Tab-separated table of C-alpha atoms in Angstrom:
chain	number	residue	atom	x	y	z
A	1	UNK	CA	-22.680	-18.990	0.474
A	2	UNK	CA	-24.360	-15.804	1.802
A	3	UNK	CA	-24.063	-13.786	4.915
A	4	UNK	CA	-26.602	-11.634	6.167
A	5	UNK	CA	-25.275	-8.675	8.503
A	6	UNK	CA	-25.807	-10.473	11.361
A	7	UNK	CA	-24.256	-13.668	10.316
A	8	UNK	CA	-20.925	-11.575	9.631
A	9	UNK	CA	-21.355	-10.054	13.107
A	10	UNK	CA	-21.122	-13.160	14.551
A	11	UNK	CA	-18.099	-14.742	12.868
A	12	UNK	CA	-15.080	-15.067	14.572
A	13	UNK	CA	-12.321	-12.289	14.625
A	14	UNK	CA	-10.182	-13.967	12.332
A	15	UNK	CA	-12.406	-15.337	10.095
A	16	UNK	CA	-14.273	-12.128	9.747
A	17	UNK	CA	-10.639	-10.620	9.351
A	18	UNK	CA	-9.729	-12.624	6.410
A	19	UNK	CA	-13.275	-12.559	4.570
A	20	UNK	CA	-14.058	-9.214	4.939
A	21	UNK	CA	-10.026	-8.049	3.519
A	22	UNK	CA	-10.305	-10.698	0.875
A	23	UNK	CA	-13.882	-10.539	-0.878
A	24	UNK	CA	-12.901	-7.022	-1.931
A	25	UNK	CA	-10.480	-8.464	-4.631
A	26	UNK	CA	-6.526	-8.223	-5.105
A	27	UNK	CA	-5.391	-5.089	-3.600
A	28	UNK	CA	-1.913	-3.596	-3.775
A	29	UNK	CA	1.202	-4.790	-1.751
A	30	UNK	CA	3.188	-1.438	-0.536
A	31	UNK	CA	6.064	-1.016	2.377
A	32	UNK	CA	6.078	1.913	4.379
A	33	UNK	CA	8.687	3.443	5.473
A	34	UNK	CA	8.953	6.507	7.899
A	35	UNK	CA	11.407	7.647	10.779
A	36	UNK	CA	10.602	8.397	14.428
A	37	UNK	CA	11.500	11.342	16.089
A	38	UNK	CA	14.368	9.791	16.954
A	39	UNK	CA	15.078	8.974	13.667
A	40	UNK	CA	14.571	5.067	13.718
A	41	UNK	CA	13.518	3.880	10.670
A	42	UNK	CA	10.118	1.998	10.735
A	43	UNK	CA	8.773	-0.537	8.241
A	44	UNK	CA	4.920	-1.733	8.014
A	45	UNK	CA	3.277	-3.530	5.115
A	46	UNK	CA	-0.013	-1.503	3.901
A	47	UNK	CA	-2.634	-3.430	1.505
A	48	UNK	CA	-4.738	-0.480	1.547
A	49	UNK	CA	-3.310	2.386	-0.633
A	50	UNK	CA	-4.959	4.111	-3.302
A	51	UNK	CA	-5.353	6.688	-5.847
A	52	UNK	CA	-6.728	9.970	-5.722
A	53	UNK	CA	-5.705	12.086	-8.043
A	54	UNK	CA	-2.937	12.821	-10.530
A	55	UNK	CA	-2.986	16.618	-10.712
A	56	UNK	CA	-1.206	17.110	-7.442
A	57	UNK	CA	-0.215	13.469	-7.481
A	58	UNK	CA	-2.233	12.098	-4.586
A	59	UNK	CA	-2.065	8.744	-2.799
A	60	UNK	CA	-3.869	7.884	0.549
A	61	UNK	CA	-4.502	4.724	2.769
A	62	UNK	CA	-5.678	3.535	5.998
A	63	UNK	CA	-4.283	3.566	8.980
A	64	UNK	CA	-4.851	1.573	11.998
A	65	UNK	CA	-6.363	3.361	15.459
A	66	UNK	CA	-3.692	4.896	17.303
A	67	UNK	CA	-2.381	2.461	20.749
A	68	UNK	CA	1.171	2.231	22.304
A	69	UNK	CA	1.353	-1.299	20.240
A	70	UNK	CA	0.538	-0.207	16.936
A	71	UNK	CA	0.017	3.031	14.994
A	72	UNK	CA	4.225	4.173	14.678
A	73	UNK	CA	3.938	4.670	10.923
A	74	UNK	CA	0.929	7.226	11.362
A	75	UNK	CA	2.707	8.630	14.418
A	76	UNK	CA	6.166	9.073	12.698
A	77	UNK	CA	4.190	10.786	9.571
A	78	UNK	CA	2.251	13.000	11.667
A	79	UNK	CA	5.881	14.020	13.731
A	80	UNK	CA	8.067	14.410	10.170
A	81	UNK	CA	5.697	15.072	7.537
A	82	UNK	CA	7.559	12.574	4.990
A	83	UNK	CA	7.107	8.740	4.433
A	84	UNK	CA	7.540	6.519	1.365
A	85	UNK	CA	5.798	3.978	-0.570
A	86	UNK	CA	7.405	0.981	-1.864
A	87	UNK	CA	6.223	-1.901	-4.012
A	88	UNK	CA	6.699	-5.355	-2.535
A	89	UNK	CA	8.645	-8.020	-4.955
A	90	UNK	CA	8.306	-11.669	-5.051
A	91	UNK	CA	11.678	-11.888	-4.260
A	92	UNK	CA	11.161	-10.832	-1.069
A	93	UNK	CA	7.335	-11.138	0.114
A	94	UNK	CA	7.940	-13.260	3.119
A	95	UNK	CA	10.343	-10.188	4.735
A	96	UNK	CA	7.840	-7.794	3.579
A	97	UNK	CA	4.928	-9.871	5.275
A	98	UNK	CA	6.752	-9.980	8.522
A	99	UNK	CA	6.814	-6.365	9.203
A	100	UNK	CA	3.104	-6.630	9.869
A	101	UNK	CA	4.328	-8.370	13.527
A	102	UNK	CA	3.898	-5.810	16.221
A	103	UNK	CA	7.176	-5.175	16.953
A	104	UNK	CA	7.967	-2.639	19.852
A	105	UNK	CA	8.338	0.758	18.885
A	106	UNK	CA	12.151	0.516	19.762
A	107	UNK	CA	12.379	-2.099	17.405
A	108	UNK	CA	13.317	-1.398	13.512
A	109	UNK	CA	11.267	-3.779	10.974
A	110	UNK	CA	13.920	-3.284	8.940
A	111	UNK	CA	16.843	-4.773	11.014
A	112	UNK	CA	14.029	-7.705	12.351
A	113	UNK	CA	13.021	-8.378	8.803
A	114	UNK	CA	16.515	-7.936	6.983
A	115	UNK	CA	15.318	-5.262	5.031
A	116	UNK	CA	17.855	-2.484	3.973
A	117	UNK	CA	16.813	1.005	4.154
A	118	UNK	CA	17.704	3.809	1.600
A	119	UNK	CA	17.940	7.196	1.909
A	120	UNK	CA	17.853	9.517	-0.944
A	121	UNK	CA	18.917	13.195	-0.798
A	122	UNK	CA	16.855	15.541	0.352
A	123	UNK	CA	14.450	12.875	2.090
A	124	UNK	CA	13.972	12.068	5.165
A	125	UNK	CA	11.933	9.085	5.554
A	126	UNK	CA	13.424	5.704	4.382
A	127	UNK	CA	12.899	3.892	0.922
A	128	UNK	CA	13.345	0.109	0.674
A	129	UNK	CA	16.393	-0.890	-1.097
A	130	UNK	CA	15.163	-4.124	-2.309
A	131	UNK	CA	12.107	-2.227	-4.347
A	132	UNK	CA	12.355	-1.064	-7.247
A	133	UNK	CA	9.224	1.080	-7.446
A	134	UNK	CA	9.607	4.010	-4.914
A	135	UNK	CA	7.761	6.911	-4.014
A	136	UNK	CA	8.592	9.904	-1.530
A	137	UNK	CA	5.192	11.553	-0.624
A	138	UNK	CA	4.943	14.154	1.656
A	139	UNK	CA	1.578	14.194	4.319
A	140	UNK	CA	-1.686	16.125	2.757
A	141	UNK	CA	-4.137	15.452	5.517
A	142	UNK	CA	-5.295	12.975	8.087
A	143	UNK	CA	-8.716	12.400	8.281
A	144	UNK	CA	-10.230	9.880	11.557
A	145	UNK	CA	-13.223	7.698	10.025
A	146	UNK	CA	-15.430	7.865	13.226
A	147	UNK	CA	-16.841	4.588	12.559
A	148	UNK	CA	-14.071	2.852	13.328
A	149	UNK	CA	-11.476	4.636	14.910
A	150	UNK	CA	-9.197	4.279	11.905
A	151	UNK	CA	-7.512	7.273	9.466
A	152	UNK	CA	-7.645	8.471	6.258
A	153	UNK	CA	-3.841	9.202	5.009
A	154	UNK	CA	-3.679	11.555	2.369
A	155	UNK	CA	-0.185	12.452	1.052
A	156	UNK	CA	1.704	13.615	-2.486
A	157	UNK	CA	4.050	11.714	-4.376
A	158	UNK	CA	6.965	14.365	-4.393
A	159	UNK	CA	9.471	11.727	-5.755
A	160	UNK	CA	8.819	8.781	-7.792
A	161	UNK	CA	11.718	5.679	-9.205
A	162	UNK	CA	11.387	3.399	-11.321
A	163	UNK	CA	13.473	1.419	-14.055
A	164	UNK	CA	12.540	2.661	-17.502
A	165	UNK	CA	12.020	-0.757	-18.630
A	166	UNK	CA	8.558	-0.806	-16.741
A	167	UNK	CA	7.469	2.053	-19.107
A	168	UNK	CA	6.313	0.414	-21.900
A	169	UNK	CA	4.033	1.923	-24.393
A	170	UNK	CA	3.407	4.681	-22.075
A	171	UNK	CA	2.229	2.557	-19.691
A	172	UNK	CA	3.644	0.960	-15.997
A	173	UNK	CA	4.034	-2.957	-16.663
A	174	UNK	CA	3.265	-4.283	-13.671
A	175	UNK	CA	4.135	-7.744	-14.665
A	176	UNK	CA	7.809	-6.792	-15.712
A	177	UNK	CA	8.442	-4.773	-12.770
A	178	UNK	CA	7.829	-8.405	-10.100
A	179	UNK	CA	5.363	-6.281	-7.699
A	180	UNK	CA	2.725	-8.478	-6.267
A	181	UNK	CA	-0.703	-8.099	-4.443
A	182	UNK	CA	-2.463	-9.078	-1.423
A	183	UNK	CA	-5.818	-10.952	-0.582
A	184	UNK	CA	-7.202	-11.349	2.588
A	185	UNK	CA	-4.709	-10.581	5.861
A	186	UNK	CA	-1.408	-13.519	4.255
A	187	UNK	CA	-2.552	-14.368	0.540
A	188	UNK	CA	-0.112	-12.624	-2.141
A	189	UNK	CA	-0.574	-12.967	-6.034
A	190	UNK	CA	2.033	-12.427	-8.420
A	191	UNK	CA	0.776	-9.658	-11.473
A	192	UNK	CA	0.067	-10.517	-14.800
A	193	UNK	CA	-1.088	-8.576	-17.848
A	194	UNK	CA	-4.316	-10.213	-19.375
A	195	UNK	CA	-5.261	-7.021	-21.827
A	196	UNK	CA	-4.834	-3.555	-22.907
A	197	UNK	CA	-7.707	-1.134	-24.404
A	198	UNK	CA	-7.014	2.443	-25.670
A	199	UNK	CA	-8.521	5.397	-24.096
A	200	UNK	CA	-12.603	4.760	-23.648
A	201	UNK	CA	-14.076	7.803	-25.284
A	202	UNK	CA	-18.057	6.946	-26.140
A	203	UNK	CA	-17.743	7.601	-29.808
A	204	UNK	CA	-15.370	4.584	-30.294
A	205	UNK	CA	-17.116	2.706	-27.986
A	206	UNK	CA	-17.891	-1.225	-29.575
A	207	UNK	CA	-21.443	-2.132	-29.896
A	208	UNK	CA	-22.319	-4.306	-27.176
A	209	UNK	CA	-25.968	-5.010	-27.485
A	210	UNK	CA	-25.551	-7.129	-30.548
A	211	UNK	CA	-23.474	-10.017	-28.795
């Protein structure tokens, strides 16, 4: 299949959404927990999380344009300066998926989707109790993206929680964690470890030219 720029523009909205969201490959599947100014717990699924740096530990994600119907996550983050990122596990994929529905601002996705808010000492935003890999985040910057009205949200990890059993050979074993990935808008994949390689150094690199 081969699409020109014009053909991509002519696709119907849903086909375009599914194609462009899927073609980048498997993405992280996370639930972002926030608290509104009124103290209401909010939860939403995101697949745009990216690593920005380790010292300080910075992560970014893309938030949709603000409207009355959507954008509760970004508004809450800007109000409180805190949020949580929680891995989605195989056991609650369906519940996590339906947090993407456009529930009214006065409804909690935790309640509507059967997930449990968990509050850790010193942190206002709710974690997802059912998740086993969780990050507490402090907002650092919100960058408007002029091309489509979205926002790139940058935060710093201030709290990190996961079972010791997931830390294997100085690496996080995501297969053991049961965490899942997303392709497109509504397709979920399990994670399987296929290989391990040492840190790449020029002097230790194999000679692939003779293959």
